[in-house]
mmCIF file of C-alpha atoms and ligand atoms in Angstrom:
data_model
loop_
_atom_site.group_PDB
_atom_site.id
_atom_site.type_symbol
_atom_site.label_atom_id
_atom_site.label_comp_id
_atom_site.label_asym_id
_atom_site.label_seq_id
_atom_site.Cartn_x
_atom_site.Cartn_y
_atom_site.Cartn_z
ATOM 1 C CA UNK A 1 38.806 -4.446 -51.469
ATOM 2 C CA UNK A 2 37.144 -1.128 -52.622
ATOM 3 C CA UNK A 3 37.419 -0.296 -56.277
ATOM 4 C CA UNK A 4 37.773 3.363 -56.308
ATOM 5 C CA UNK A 5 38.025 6.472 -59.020
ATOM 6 C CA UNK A 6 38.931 9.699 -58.232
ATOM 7 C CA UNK A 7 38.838 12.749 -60.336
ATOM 8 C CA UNK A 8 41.438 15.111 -59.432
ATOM 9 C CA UNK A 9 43.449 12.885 -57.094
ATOM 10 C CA UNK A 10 46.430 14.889 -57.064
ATOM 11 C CA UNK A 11 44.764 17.576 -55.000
ATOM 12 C CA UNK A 12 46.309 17.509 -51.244
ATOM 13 C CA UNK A 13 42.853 16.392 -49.416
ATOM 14 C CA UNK A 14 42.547 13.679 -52.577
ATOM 15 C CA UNK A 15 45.972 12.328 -52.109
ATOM 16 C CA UNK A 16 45.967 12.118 -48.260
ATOM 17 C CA UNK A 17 42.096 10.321 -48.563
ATOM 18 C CA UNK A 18 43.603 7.676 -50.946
ATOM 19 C CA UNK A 19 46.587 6.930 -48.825
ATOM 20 C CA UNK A 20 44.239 5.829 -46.193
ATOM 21 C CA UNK A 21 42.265 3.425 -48.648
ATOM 22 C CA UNK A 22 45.743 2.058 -50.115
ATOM 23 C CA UNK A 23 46.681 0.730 -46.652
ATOM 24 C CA UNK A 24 43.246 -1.714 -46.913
ATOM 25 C CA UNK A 25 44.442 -2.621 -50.594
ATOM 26 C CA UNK A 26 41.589 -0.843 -52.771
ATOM 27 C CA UNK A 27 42.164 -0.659 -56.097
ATOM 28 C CA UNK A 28 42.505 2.727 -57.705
ATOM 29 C CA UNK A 29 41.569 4.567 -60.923
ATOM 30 C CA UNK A 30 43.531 8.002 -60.401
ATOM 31 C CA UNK A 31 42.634 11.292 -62.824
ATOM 32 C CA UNK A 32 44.494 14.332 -62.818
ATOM 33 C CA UNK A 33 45.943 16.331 -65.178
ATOM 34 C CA UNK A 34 49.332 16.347 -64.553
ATOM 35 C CA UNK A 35 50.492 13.020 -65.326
ATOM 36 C CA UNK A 36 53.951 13.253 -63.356
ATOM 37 C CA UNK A 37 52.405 13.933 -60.234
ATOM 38 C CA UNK A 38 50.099 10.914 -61.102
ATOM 39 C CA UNK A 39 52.992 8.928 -61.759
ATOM 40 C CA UNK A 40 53.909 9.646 -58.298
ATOM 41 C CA UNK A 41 51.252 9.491 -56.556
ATOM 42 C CA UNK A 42 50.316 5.892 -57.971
ATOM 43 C CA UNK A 43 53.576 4.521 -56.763
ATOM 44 C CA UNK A 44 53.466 6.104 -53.932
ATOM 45 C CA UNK A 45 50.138 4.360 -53.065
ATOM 46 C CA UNK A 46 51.196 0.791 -54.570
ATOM 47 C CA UNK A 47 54.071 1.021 -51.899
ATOM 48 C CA UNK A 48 51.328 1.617 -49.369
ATOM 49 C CA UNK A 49 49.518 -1.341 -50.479
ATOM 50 C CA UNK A 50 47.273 -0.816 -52.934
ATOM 51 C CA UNK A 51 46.069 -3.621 -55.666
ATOM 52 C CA UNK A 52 45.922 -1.670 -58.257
ATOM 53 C CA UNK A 53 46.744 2.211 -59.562
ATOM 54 C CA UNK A 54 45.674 2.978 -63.034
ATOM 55 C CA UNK A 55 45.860 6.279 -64.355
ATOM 56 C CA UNK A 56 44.846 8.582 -66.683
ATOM 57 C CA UNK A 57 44.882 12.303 -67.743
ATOM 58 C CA UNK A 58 41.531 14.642 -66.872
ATOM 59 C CA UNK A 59 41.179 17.805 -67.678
ATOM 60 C CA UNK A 60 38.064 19.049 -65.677
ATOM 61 C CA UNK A 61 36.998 21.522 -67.862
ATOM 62 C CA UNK A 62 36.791 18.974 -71.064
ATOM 63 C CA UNK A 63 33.292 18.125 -70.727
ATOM 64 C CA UNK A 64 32.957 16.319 -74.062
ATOM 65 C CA UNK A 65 35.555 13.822 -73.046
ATOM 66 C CA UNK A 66 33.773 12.609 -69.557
ATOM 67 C CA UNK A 67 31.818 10.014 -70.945
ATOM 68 C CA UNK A 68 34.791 7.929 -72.686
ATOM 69 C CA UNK A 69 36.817 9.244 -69.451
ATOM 70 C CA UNK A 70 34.353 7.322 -67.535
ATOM 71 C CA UNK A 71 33.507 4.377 -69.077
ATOM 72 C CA UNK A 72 37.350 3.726 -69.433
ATOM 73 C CA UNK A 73 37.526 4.163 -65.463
ATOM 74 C CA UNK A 74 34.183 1.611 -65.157
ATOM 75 C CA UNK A 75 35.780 -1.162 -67.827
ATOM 76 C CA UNK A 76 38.988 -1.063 -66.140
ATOM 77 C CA UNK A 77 38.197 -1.369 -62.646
ATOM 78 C CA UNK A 78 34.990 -3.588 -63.243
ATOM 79 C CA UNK A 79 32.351 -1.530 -62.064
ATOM 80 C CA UNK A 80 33.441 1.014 -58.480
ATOM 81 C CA UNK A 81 32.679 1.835 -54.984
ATOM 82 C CA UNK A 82 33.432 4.976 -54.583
ATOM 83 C CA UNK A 83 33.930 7.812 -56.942
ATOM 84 C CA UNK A 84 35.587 10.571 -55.186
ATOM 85 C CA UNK A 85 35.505 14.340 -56.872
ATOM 86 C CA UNK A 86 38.035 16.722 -55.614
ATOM 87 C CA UNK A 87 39.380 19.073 -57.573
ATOM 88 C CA UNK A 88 38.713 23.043 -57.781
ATOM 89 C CA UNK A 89 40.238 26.193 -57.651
ATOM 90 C CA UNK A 90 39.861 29.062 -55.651
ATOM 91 C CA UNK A 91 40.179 31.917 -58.283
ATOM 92 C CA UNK A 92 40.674 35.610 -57.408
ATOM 93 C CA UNK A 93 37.256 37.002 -56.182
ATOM 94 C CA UNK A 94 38.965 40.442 -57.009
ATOM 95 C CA UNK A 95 39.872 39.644 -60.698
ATOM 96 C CA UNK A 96 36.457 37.785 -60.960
ATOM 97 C CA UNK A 97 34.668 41.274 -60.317
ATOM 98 C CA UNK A 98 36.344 42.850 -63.370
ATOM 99 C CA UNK A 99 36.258 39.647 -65.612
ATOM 100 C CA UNK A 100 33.407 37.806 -66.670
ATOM 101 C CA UNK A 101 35.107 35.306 -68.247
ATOM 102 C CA UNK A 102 37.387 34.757 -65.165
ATOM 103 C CA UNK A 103 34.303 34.465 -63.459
ATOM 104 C CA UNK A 104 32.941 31.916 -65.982
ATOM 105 C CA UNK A 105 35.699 29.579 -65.283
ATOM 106 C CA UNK A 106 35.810 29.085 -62.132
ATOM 107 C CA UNK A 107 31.756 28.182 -62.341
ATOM 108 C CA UNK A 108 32.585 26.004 -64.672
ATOM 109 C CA UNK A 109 35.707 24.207 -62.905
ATOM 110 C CA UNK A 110 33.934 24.053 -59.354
ATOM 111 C CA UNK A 111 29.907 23.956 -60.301
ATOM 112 C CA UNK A 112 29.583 23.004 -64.160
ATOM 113 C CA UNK A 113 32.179 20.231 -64.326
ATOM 114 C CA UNK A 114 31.545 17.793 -61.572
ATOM 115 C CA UNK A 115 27.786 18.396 -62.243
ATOM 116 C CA UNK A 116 28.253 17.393 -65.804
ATOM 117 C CA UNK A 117 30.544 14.250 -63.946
ATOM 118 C CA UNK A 118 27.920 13.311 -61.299
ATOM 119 C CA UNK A 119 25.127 13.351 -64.148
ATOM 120 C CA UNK A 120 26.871 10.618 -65.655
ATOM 121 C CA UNK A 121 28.071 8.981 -62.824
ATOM 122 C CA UNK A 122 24.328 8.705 -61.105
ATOM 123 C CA UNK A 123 22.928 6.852 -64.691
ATOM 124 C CA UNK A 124 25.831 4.443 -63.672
ATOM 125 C CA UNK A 125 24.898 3.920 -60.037
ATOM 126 C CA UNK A 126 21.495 4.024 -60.352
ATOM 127 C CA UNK A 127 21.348 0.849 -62.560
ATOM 128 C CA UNK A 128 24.055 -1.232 -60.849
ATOM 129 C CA UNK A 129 22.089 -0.064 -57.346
ATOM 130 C CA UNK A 130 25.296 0.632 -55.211
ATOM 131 C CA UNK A 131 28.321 2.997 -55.191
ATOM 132 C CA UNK A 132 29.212 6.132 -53.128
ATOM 133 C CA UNK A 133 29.632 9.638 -54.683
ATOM 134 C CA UNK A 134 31.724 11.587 -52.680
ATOM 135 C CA UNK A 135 31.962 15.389 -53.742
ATOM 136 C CA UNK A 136 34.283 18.064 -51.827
ATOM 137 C CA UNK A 137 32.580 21.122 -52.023
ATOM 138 C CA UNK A 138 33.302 23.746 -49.018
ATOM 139 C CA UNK A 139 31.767 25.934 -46.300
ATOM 140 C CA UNK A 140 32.243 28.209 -48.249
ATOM 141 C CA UNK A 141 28.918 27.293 -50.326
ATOM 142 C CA UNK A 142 27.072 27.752 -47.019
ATOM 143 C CA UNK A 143 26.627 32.037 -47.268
ATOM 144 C CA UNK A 144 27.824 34.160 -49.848
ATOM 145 C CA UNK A 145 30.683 36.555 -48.612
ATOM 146 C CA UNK A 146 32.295 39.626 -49.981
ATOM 147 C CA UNK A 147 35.676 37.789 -50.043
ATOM 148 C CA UNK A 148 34.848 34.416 -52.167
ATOM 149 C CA UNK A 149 31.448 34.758 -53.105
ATOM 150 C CA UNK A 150 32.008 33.684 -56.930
ATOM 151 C CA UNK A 151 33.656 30.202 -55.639
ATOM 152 C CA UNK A 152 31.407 30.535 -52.661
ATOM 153 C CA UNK A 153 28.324 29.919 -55.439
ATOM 154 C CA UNK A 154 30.083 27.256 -57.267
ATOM 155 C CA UNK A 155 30.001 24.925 -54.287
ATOM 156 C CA UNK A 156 26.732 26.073 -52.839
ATOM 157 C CA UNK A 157 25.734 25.682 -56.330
ATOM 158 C CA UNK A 158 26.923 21.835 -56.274
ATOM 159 C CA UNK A 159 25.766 21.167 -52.587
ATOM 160 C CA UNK A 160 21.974 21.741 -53.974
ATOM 161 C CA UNK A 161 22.856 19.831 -56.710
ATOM 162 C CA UNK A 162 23.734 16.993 -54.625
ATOM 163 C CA UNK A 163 20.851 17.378 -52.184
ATOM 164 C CA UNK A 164 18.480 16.892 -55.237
ATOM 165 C CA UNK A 165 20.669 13.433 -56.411
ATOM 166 C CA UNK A 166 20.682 12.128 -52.841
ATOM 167 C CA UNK A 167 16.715 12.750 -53.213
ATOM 168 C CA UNK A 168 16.986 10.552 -56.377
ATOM 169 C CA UNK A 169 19.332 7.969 -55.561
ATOM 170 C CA UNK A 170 17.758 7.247 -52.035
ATOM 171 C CA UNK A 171 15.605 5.100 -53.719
ATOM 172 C CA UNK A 172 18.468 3.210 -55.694
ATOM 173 C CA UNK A 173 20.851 2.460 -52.306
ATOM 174 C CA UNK A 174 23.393 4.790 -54.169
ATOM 175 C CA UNK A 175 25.337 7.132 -51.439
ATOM 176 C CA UNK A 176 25.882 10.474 -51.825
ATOM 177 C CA UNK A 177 27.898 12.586 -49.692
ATOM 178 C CA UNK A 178 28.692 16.185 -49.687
ATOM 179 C CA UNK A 179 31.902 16.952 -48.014
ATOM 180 C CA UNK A 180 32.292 20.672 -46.893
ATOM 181 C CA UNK A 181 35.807 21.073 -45.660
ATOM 182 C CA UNK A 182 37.143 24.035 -43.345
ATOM 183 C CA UNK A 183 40.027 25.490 -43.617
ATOM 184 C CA UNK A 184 42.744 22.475 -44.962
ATOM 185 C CA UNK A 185 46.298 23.394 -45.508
ATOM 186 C CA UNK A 186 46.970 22.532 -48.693
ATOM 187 C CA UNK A 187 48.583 24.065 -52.237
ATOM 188 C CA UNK A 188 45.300 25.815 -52.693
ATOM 189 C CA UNK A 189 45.444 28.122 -49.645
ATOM 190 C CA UNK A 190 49.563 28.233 -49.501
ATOM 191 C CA UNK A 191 49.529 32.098 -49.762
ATOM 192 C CA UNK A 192 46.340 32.170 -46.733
ATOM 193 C CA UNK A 193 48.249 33.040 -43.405
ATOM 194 C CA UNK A 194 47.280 29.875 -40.800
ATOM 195 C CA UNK A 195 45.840 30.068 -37.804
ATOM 196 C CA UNK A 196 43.962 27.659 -34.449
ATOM 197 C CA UNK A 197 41.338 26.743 -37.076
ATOM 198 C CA UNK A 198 43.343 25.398 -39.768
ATOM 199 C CA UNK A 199 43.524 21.531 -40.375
ATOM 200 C CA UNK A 200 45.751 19.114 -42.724
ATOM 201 C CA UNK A 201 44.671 16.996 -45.200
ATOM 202 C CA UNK A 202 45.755 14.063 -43.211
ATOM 203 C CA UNK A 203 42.693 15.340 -40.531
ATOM 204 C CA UNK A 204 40.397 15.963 -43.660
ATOM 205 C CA UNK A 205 41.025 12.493 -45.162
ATOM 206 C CA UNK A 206 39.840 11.095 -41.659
ATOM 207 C CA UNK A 207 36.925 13.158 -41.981
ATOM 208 C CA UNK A 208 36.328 11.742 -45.054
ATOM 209 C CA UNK A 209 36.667 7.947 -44.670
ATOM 210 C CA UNK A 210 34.992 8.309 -41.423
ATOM 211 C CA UNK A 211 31.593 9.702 -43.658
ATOM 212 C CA UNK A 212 31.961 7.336 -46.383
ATOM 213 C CA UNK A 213 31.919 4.193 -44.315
ATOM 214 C CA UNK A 214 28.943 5.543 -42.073
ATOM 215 C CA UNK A 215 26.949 6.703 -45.144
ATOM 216 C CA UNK A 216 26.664 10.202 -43.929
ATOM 217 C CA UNK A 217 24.798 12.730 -45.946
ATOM 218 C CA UNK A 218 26.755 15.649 -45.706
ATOM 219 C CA UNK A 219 29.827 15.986 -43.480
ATOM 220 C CA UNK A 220 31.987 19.185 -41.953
ATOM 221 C CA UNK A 221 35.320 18.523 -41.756
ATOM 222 C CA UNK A 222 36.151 18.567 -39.433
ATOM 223 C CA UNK A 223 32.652 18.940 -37.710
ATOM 224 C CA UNK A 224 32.585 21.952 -35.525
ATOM 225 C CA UNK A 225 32.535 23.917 -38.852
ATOM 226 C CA UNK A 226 28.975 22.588 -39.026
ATOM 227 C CA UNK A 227 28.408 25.310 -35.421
ATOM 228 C CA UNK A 228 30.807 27.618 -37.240
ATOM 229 C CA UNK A 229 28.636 28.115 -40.514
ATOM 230 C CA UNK A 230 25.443 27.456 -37.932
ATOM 231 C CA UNK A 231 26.322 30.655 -36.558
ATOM 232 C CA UNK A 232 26.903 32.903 -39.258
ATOM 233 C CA UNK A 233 24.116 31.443 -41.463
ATOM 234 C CA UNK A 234 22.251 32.598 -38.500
ATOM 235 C CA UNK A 235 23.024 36.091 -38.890
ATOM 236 C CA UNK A 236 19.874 38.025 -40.282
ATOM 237 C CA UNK A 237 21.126 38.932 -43.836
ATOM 238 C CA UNK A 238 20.356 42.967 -42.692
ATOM 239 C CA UNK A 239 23.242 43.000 -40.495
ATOM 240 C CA UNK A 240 25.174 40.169 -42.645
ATOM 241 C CA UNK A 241 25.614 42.745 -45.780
ATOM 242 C CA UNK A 242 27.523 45.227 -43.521
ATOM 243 C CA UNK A 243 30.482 42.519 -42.297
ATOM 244 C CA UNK A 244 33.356 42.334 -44.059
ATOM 245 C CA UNK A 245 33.376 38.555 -44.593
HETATM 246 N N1 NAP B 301 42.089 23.651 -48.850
HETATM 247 C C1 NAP B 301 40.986 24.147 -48.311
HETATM 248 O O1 NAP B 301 41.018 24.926 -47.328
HETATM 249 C C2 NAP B 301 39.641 23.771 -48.870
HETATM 250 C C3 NAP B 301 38.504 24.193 -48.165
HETATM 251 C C4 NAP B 301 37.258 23.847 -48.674
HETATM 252 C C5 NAP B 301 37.159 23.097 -49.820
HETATM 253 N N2 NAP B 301 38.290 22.704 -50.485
HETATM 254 C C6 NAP B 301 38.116 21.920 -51.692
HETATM 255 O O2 NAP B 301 38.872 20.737 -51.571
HETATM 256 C C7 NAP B 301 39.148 20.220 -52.879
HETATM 257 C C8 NAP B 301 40.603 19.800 -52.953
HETATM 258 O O3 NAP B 301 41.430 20.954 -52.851
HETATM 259 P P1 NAP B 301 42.794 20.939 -52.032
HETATM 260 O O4 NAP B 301 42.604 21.805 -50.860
HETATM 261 O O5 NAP B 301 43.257 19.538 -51.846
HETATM 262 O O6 NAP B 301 43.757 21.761 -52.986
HETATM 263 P P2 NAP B 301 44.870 21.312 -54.049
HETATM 264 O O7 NAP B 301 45.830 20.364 -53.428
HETATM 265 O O8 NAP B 301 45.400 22.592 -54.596
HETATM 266 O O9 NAP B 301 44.031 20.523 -55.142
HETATM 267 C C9 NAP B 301 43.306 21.106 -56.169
HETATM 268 C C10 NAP B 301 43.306 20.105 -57.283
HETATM 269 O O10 NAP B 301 42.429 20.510 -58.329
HETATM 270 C C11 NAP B 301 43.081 20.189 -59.538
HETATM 271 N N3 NAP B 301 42.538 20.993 -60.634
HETATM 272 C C12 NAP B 301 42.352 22.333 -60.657
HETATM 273 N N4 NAP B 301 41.859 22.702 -61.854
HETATM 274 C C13 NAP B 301 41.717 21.558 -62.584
HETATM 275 C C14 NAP B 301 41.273 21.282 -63.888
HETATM 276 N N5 NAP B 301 40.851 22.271 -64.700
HETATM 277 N N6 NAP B 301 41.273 20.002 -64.329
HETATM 278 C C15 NAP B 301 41.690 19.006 -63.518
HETATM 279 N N7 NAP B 301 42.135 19.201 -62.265
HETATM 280 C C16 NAP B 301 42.152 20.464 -61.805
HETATM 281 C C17 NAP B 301 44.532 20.488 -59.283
HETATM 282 O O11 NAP B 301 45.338 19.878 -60.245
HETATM 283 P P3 NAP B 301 46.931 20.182 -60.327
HETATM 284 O O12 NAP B 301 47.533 19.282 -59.264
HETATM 285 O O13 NAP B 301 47.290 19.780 -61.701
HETATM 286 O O14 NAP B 301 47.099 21.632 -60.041
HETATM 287 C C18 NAP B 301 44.686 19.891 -57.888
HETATM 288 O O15 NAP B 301 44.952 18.509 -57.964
HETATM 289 C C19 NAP B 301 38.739 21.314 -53.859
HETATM 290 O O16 NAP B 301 37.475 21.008 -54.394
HETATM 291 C C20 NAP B 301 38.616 22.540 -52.974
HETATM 292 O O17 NAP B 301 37.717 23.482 -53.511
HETATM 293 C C21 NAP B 301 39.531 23.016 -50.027
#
């Protein structure tokens, strides 16, 4: 029975990744900051048959309150698995070019937070020698484009953040795993018109177990984004900077 936290579990890919566990019974520490939809989203997973579904309210960009967010999540739960990180935004890369402090933000929401969260959370696996950190970050960290480069450096930002930690924690038999989704129909991209490469969260969720259990590194999801970004990562940056990506 897998004790596991998850910071922003109300997001769609966070919800539809927990349903999965609840079905095997894991117990669940849930944070979010809207504490209807947590209220919902716990019972929702009890009825799927989960042990437990505690909850509490996180507000990503309160990085003074981590530590007693944390060690809350740790008492409660007796120690965890898996701690899952999954929430973001995808501001406007328009309004980001005008506003500095727009731009600030969403650094500090997708790059600053969960790095301040992981530094904490590492101290904690590294001494009790287990646990998996799972962090969504995105393809789009792979190669700065024109049309989300701002959140584009917030997860690229985080993915060589988590390379360095997997370095580190090798050593401990702590897991870390960077998940880089595709494109995932969820509230986040509701406005994005869909197309053949769009996915649900159900399909990311999959994606997700699948990596956790095998102790993957780094996983696509789903994985023929890993030939997608392959490709245009190969593209010599001299021609790159004239696409309109
Ligand atoms: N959807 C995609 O195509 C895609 C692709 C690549 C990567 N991702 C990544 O996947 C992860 C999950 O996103 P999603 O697609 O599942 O979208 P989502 O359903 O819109 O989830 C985003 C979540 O982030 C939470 N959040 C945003 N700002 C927060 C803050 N300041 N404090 C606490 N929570 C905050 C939101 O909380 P509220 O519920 O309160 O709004 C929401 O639960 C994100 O890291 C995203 O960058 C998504």
């Amino acid at each position: 029975m897998k004790k596991i936290i998850i910071f922003g579990a109300t997001s769609a890919i966070a919800q539809a990744t927990a349903r999965r566990y609840a079905q095997r019974g894991a117990r669940f520490y849930l944070l979010a900051r809207d504490p209807d939809k947590l209220a919902l989203l716990a019972a929702d997973l009890r009825a799927r048959g989960a042990q437990a579904t505690h909850t509490a309210v996180f507000e990503a960009n309160d990085i003074e309150a981590q530590t007693g967010v944390i060690d809350t999540a740790i008492d409660t739960l007796d120690g965890f698995d898996i701690a899952l990180i999954a929430y973001g935004t995808l501001g406007d890369q328009r309004q980001c070019e005008t506003s500095v402090a727009l731009t600030l933000q969403e650094l500090g929401t997708n790059a600053f937070s969960p790095i301040a969260l992981l530094t904490r959370l590492a101290n904690y696996c590294e001494i009790q020698r287990y646990g998996t950190l799972a962090v969504i970050g995105s393809v789009a960290g792979d190669r700065g484009r024109q049309s989300n480069y701002v959140y584009g450096t917030a997860k690229g930002a985080l993915a060589i953040f988590l390379q360095g930690l997997r370095n580190r924690l090798a050593h401990s038999g702590v897991h870390v795993l960077t998940i880089k989704p595709g494109f995932i129909d969820t509230p986040m991209t509701a406005d994005f018109p869909k197309g053949k490469l769009w996915r649900s969260p159900e399909t990311a969720a999959k994606g997700i177990e699948r990596a956790i259990t095998a102790r993957r590194n780094v996983v696509y999801v789903p994985g023929w984004w890993q030939v997608i970004m392959g490709v245009i990562q190969s593209i010599p940056e001299a021609i790159f900077k004239h696409l309109r990506l």
